[in-house]
Short mmCIF file of C-alpha atoms and ligand atoms in Angstrom, two decimals:
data_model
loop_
_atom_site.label_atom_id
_atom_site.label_comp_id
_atom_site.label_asym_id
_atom_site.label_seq_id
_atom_site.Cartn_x
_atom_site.Cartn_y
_atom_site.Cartn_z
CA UNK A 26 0.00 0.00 0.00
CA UNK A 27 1.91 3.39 -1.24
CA UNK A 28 -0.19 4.98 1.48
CA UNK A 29 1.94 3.86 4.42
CA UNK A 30 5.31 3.55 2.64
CA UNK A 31 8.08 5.80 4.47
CA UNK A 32 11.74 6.56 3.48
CA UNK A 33 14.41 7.20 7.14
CA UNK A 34 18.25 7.28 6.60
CA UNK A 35 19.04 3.51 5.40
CA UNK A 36 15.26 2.31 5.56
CA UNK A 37 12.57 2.53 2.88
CA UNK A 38 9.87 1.10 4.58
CA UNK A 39 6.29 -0.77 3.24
CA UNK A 40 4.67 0.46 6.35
CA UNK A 41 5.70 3.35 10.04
CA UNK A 42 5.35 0.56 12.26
CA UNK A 43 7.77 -1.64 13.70
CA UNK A 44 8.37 -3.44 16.99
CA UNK A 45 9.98 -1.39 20.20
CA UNK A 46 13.75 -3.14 21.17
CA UNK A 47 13.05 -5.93 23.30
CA UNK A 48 9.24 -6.41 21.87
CA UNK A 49 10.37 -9.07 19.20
CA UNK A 50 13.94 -10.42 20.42
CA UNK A 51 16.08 -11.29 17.23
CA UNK A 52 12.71 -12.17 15.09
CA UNK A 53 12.68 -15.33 16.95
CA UNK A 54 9.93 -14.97 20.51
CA UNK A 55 6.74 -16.66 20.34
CA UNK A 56 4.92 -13.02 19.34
CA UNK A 57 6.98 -12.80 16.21
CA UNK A 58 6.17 -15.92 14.98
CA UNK A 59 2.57 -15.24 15.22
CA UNK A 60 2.65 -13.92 11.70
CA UNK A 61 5.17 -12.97 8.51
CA UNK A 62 7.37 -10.23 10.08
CA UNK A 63 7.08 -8.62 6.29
CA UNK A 64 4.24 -6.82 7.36
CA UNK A 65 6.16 -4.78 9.75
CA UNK A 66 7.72 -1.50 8.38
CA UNK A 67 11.12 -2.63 10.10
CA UNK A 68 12.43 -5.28 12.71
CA UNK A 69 14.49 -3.91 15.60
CA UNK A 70 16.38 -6.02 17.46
CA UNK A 71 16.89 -6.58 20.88
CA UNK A 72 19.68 -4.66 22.41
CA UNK A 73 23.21 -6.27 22.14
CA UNK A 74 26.41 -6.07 24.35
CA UNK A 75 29.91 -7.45 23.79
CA UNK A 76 29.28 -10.74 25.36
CA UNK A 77 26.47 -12.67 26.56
CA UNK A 78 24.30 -11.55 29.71
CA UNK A 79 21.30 -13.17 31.56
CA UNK A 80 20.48 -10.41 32.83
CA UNK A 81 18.35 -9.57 36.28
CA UNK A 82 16.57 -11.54 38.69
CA UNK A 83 13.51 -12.95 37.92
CA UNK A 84 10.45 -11.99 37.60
CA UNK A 85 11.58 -9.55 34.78
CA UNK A 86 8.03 -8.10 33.51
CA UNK A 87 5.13 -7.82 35.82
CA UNK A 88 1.58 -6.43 34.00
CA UNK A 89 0.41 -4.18 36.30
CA UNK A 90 -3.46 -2.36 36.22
CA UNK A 91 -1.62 0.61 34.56
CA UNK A 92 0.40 -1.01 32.04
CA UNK A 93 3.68 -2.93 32.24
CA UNK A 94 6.75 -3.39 34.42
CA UNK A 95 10.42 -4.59 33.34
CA UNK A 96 13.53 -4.90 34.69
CA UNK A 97 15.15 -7.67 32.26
CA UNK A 98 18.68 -6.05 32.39
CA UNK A 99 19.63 -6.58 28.04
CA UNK A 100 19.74 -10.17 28.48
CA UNK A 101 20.97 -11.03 25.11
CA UNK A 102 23.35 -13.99 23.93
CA UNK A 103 26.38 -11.55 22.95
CA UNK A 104 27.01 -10.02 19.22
CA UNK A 105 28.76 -12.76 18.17
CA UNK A 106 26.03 -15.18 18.69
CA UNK A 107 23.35 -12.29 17.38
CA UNK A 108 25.75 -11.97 13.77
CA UNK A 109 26.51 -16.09 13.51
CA UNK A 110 23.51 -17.14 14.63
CA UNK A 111 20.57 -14.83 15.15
CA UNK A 112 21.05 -12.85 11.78
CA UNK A 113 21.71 -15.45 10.02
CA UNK A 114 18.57 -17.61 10.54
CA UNK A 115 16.45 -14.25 10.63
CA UNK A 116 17.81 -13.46 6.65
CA UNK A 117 17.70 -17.33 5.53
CA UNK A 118 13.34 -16.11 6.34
CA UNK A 119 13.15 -12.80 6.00
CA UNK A 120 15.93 -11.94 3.26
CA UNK A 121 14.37 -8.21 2.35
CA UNK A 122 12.71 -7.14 5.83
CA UNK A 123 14.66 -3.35 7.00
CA UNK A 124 16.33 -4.74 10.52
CA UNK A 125 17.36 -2.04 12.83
CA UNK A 126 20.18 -3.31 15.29
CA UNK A 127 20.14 -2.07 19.28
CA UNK A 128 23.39 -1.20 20.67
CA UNK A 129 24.28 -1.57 24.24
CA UNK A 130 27.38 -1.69 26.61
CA UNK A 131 28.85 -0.83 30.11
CA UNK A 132 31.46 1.95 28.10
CA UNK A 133 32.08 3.94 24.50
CA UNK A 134 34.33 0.72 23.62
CA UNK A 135 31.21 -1.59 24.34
CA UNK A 136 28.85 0.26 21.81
CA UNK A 137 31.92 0.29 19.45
CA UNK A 138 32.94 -3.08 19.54
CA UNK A 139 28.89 -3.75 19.08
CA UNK A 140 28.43 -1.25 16.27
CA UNK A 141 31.66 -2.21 14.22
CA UNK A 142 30.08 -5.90 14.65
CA UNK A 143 26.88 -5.65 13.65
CA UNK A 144 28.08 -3.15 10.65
CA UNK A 145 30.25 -5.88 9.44
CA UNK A 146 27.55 -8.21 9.15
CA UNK A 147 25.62 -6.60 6.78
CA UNK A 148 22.91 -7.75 7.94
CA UNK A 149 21.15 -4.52 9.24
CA UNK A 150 20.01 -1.20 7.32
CA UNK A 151 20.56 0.87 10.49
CA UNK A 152 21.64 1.01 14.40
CA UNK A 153 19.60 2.44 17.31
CA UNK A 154 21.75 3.17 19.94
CA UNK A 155 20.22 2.46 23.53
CA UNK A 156 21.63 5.12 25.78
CA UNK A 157 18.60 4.95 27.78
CA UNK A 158 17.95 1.27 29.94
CA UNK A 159 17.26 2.34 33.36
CA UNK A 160 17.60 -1.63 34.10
CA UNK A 161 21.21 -1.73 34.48
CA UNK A 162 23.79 -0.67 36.41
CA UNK A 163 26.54 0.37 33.96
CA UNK A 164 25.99 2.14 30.94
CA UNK A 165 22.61 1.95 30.36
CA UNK A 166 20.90 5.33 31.05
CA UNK A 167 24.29 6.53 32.53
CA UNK A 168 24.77 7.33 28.93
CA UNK A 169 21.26 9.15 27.65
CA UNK A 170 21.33 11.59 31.13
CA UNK A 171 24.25 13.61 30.46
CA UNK A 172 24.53 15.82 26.63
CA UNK A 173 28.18 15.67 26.81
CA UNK A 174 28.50 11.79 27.21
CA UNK A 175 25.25 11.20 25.19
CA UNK A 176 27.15 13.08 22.49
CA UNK A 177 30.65 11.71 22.86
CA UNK A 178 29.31 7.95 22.35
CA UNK A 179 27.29 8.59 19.47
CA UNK A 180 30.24 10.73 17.85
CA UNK A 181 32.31 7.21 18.72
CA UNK A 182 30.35 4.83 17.36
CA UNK A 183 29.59 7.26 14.22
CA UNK A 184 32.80 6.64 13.50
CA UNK A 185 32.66 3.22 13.29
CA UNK A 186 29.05 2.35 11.61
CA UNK A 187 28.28 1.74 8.15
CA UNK A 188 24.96 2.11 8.36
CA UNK A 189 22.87 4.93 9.84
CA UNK A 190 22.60 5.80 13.81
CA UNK A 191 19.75 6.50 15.68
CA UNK A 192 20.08 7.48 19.06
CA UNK A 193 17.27 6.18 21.56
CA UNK A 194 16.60 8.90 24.13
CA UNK A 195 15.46 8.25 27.97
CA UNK A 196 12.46 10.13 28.82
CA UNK A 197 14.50 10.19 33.00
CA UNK A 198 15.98 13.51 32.74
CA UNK A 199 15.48 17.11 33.34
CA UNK A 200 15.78 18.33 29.91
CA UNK A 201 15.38 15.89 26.87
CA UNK A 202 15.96 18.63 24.15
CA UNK A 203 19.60 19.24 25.19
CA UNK A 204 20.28 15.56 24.77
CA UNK A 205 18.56 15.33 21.35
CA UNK A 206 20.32 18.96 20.32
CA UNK A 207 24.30 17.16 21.49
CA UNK A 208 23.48 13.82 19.64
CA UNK A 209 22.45 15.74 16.24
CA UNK A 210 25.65 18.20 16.60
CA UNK A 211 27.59 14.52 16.97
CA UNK A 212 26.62 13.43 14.06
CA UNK A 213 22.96 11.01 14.82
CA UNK A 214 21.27 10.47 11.57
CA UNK A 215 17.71 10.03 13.86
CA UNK A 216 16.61 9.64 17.33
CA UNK A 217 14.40 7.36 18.72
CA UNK A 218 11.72 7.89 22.10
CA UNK A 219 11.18 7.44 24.50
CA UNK A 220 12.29 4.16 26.27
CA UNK A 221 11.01 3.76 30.09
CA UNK A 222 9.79 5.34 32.60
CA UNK A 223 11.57 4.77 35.67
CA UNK A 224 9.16 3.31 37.94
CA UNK A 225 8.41 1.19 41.14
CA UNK A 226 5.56 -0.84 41.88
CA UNK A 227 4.80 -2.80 44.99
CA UNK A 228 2.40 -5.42 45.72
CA UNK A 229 0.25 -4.59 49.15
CA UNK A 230 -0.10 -8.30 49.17
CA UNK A 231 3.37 -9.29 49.45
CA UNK A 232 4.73 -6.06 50.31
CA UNK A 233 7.44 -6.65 47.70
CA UNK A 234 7.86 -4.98 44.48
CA UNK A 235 6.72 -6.77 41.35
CA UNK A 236 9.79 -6.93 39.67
CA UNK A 237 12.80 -9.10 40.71
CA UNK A 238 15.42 -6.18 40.71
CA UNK A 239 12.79 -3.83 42.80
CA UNK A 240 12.47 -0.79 40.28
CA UNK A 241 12.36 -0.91 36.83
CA UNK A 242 10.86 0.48 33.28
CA UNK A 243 7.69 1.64 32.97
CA UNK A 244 5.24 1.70 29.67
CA UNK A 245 1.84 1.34 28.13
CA UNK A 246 -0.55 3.43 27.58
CA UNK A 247 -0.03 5.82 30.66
CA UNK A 248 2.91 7.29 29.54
CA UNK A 249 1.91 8.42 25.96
CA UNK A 250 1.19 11.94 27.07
CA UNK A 251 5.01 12.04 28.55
CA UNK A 252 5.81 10.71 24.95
CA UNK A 253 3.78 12.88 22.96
CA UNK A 254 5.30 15.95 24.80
CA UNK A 255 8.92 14.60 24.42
CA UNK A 256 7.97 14.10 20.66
CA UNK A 257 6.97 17.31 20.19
CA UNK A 258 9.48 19.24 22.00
CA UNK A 259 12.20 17.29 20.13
CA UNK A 260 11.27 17.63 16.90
CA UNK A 261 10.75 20.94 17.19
CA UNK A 262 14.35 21.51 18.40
CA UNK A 263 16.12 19.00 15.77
CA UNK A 264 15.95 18.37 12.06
CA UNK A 265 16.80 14.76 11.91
CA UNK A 266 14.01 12.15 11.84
CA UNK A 267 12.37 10.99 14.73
CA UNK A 268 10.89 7.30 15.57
CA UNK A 269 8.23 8.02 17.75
CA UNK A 270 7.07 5.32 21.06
CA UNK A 271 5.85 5.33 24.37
CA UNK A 272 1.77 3.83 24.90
CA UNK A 273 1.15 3.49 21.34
CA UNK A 274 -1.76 1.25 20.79
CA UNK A 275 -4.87 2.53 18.23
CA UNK A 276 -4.35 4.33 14.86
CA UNK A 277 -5.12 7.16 16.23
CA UNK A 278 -1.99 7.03 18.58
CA UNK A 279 -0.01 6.34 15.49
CA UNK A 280 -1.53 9.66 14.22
CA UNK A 281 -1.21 11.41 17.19
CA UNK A 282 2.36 10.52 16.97
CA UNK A 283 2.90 11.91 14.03
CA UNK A 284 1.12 15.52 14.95
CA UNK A 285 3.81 15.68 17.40
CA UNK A 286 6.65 15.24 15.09
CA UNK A 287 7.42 11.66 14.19
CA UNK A 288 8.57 9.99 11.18
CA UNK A 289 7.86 6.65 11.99
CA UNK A 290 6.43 4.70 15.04
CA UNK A 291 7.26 2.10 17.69
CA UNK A 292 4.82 -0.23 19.27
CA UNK A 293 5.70 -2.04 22.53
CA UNK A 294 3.81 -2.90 25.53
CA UNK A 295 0.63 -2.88 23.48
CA UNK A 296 1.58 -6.60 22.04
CA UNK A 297 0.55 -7.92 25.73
CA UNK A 298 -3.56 -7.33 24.54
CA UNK A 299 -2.58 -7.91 20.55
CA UNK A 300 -0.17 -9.82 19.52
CA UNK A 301 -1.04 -8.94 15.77
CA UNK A 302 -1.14 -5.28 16.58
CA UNK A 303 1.24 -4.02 14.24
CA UNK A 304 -0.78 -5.87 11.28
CA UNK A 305 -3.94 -4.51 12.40
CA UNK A 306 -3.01 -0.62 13.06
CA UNK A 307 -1.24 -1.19 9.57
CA UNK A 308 -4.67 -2.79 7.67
CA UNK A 309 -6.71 0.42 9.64
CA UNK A 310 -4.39 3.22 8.83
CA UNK A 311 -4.79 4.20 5.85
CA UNK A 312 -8.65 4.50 5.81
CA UNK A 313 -7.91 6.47 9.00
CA UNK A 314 -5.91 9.01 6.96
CA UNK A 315 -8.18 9.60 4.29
CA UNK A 316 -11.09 10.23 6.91
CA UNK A 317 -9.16 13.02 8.61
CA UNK A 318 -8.17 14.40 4.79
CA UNK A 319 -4.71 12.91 4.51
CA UNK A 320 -3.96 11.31 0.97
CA UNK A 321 -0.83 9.18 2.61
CA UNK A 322 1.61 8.98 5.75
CA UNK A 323 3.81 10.97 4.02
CA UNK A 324 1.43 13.65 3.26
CA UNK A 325 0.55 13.40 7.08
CA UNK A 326 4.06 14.30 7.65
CA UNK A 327 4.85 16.58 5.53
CA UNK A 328 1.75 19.11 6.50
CA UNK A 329 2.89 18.96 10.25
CA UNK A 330 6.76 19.67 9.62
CA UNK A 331 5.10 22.71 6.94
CA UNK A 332 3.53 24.12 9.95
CA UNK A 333 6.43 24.19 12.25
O1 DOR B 422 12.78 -0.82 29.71
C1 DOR B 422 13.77 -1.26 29.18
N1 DOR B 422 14.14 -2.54 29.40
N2 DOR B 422 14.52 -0.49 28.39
C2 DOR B 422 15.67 -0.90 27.85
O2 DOR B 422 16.32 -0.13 27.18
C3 DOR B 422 16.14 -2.26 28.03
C4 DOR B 422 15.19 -3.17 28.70
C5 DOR B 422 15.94 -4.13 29.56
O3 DOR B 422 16.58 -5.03 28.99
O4 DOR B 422 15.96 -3.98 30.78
#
């Protein structure tokens, strides 16, 4: 459908919808074999480190009444593993479907050695850089909190990618617009929000917190309006593309979205209540569009960047 097709630095895209990082592992969790990922505008992977981690105690995601909980702590099996073994059975199924890597690490050299890795594989059209898990320790959101750091690693591993970065923001900080301003001025190609919400929830019953490492990331539905807001602000203040998330779960969110400055759009917790959401927001978008006078996406798009 030429209604819904979208063009990003190193993606041309069927469709503005793809799976959050962590939503869809490496094409290979029980949700994304629930249909042909070809619908999906892109795959993003789960985020990668250097070597292997299990990540934190269980129980890792807890759905709560306002949406979910998680604390998994990048388990992932390590970027060799992800380029020899992952990648390769994901292309031997899905030759032509846009894969967007995740980058992670506990320093600069982590997210280089990841970046030059999963460049040399070939294997995806572009990198997101997660500077933003509050789940972990090091790195993580150490990275996405400060402009000068935030921009130093993304002007490191820019310097090592083949393929185009975009840098995924944490909505846990003061002022989100001096982080997106530093990682444009480094050299991002796009940014991606928001991951988390830094949360806590306890259980009266048990007096314990849900989650296995006590407080962790926070999403669904609740937090669009922090999203939306983030969005906006953003894109106002950069002129690189922007892949919009954070409660995403009608087409009208996906509009919404884009009224606040995206270029594309992330779905996450909403594949707990549909795990065919990103097929059905794409089969109910474009009569969506041409009800509120839109002839395409792209049309969409370019009106609200015209009237910034
Ligand atoms: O909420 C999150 N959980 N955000 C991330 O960036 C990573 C993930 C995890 O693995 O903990």
């Amino acid at each position: 459908d030429k209604m819904l097709a979208v063009e990003l630095p190193g993606l041309t895209l069927k469709n503005p919808l793809m799976p959050a990082s962590g939503t869809f592992g490496f094409g290979d969790t029980k949700t994304a074999q629930k249909f042909s990922l070809n619908e999906l505008g892109a795959l993003v992977l789960k985020t990668t480190t250097p070597t292997a981690r299990v990540g934190n105690p269980q129980p890792q995601i807890a759905l709560v009444p306002a949406g979910v909980m998680n604390s998994v702590g990048l388990t992932n099996p390590g970027v060799a593993a992800v380029v020899n073994d992952k990648l390769v059975k994901l292309r031997h199924q899905y030759p032509d479907l846009p894969v967007i890597g995740s980058v992670g690490g506990a320093s600069i050299a982590d997210y280089v050695t990841v970046a030059k890795q999963l460049s040399a594989s070939h294997q995806v059209q572009a990198l997101e850089l997660n500077i933003s898990c509050p789940n972990v320790h090091e790195g993580g959101m150490a990275f996405g909190t400060d402009p000068v750091v935030a921009a130093e690693l993304t002007h490191a591993v820019k310097q090592v990618a083949t393929v185009p970065v975009y840098v995924k923001l944490s909505p846990n900080v003061t002022d989100i617009v001096a982080i997106a301003r530093a990682v444009q001025a480094a050299g991002a190609d796009g940014i991606s929000m928001i991951n988390t919400v830094f949360g806590l929830h306890i259980d009266v019953n048990t007096k314990q917190p849900v989650l296995g490492a006590g407080a962790g990331g926070y999403s669904g539905a609740a937090i669009k309006p922090i999203a939306v807001r983030m969005v906006d602000q953003v894109s106002r203040a950069v002129d690189i593309p922007i892949i919009a998330m954070g409660g995403v779960e009608t087409v009208d969110d996906v509009i919404e979205m884009y009224l606040a400055g995206a270029d594309a759009v992330q779905v996450g917790s909403a594949h707990f209540k549909d795990a065919l959401i990103i097929p059905h927001l794409a089969a109910q978008l474009p009569a969506r569009l041409r009800e509120l006078g839109y002839d395409s996406i792209e049309d969409l798009r370019q009106q609200v960047k015209a009237g910034r």
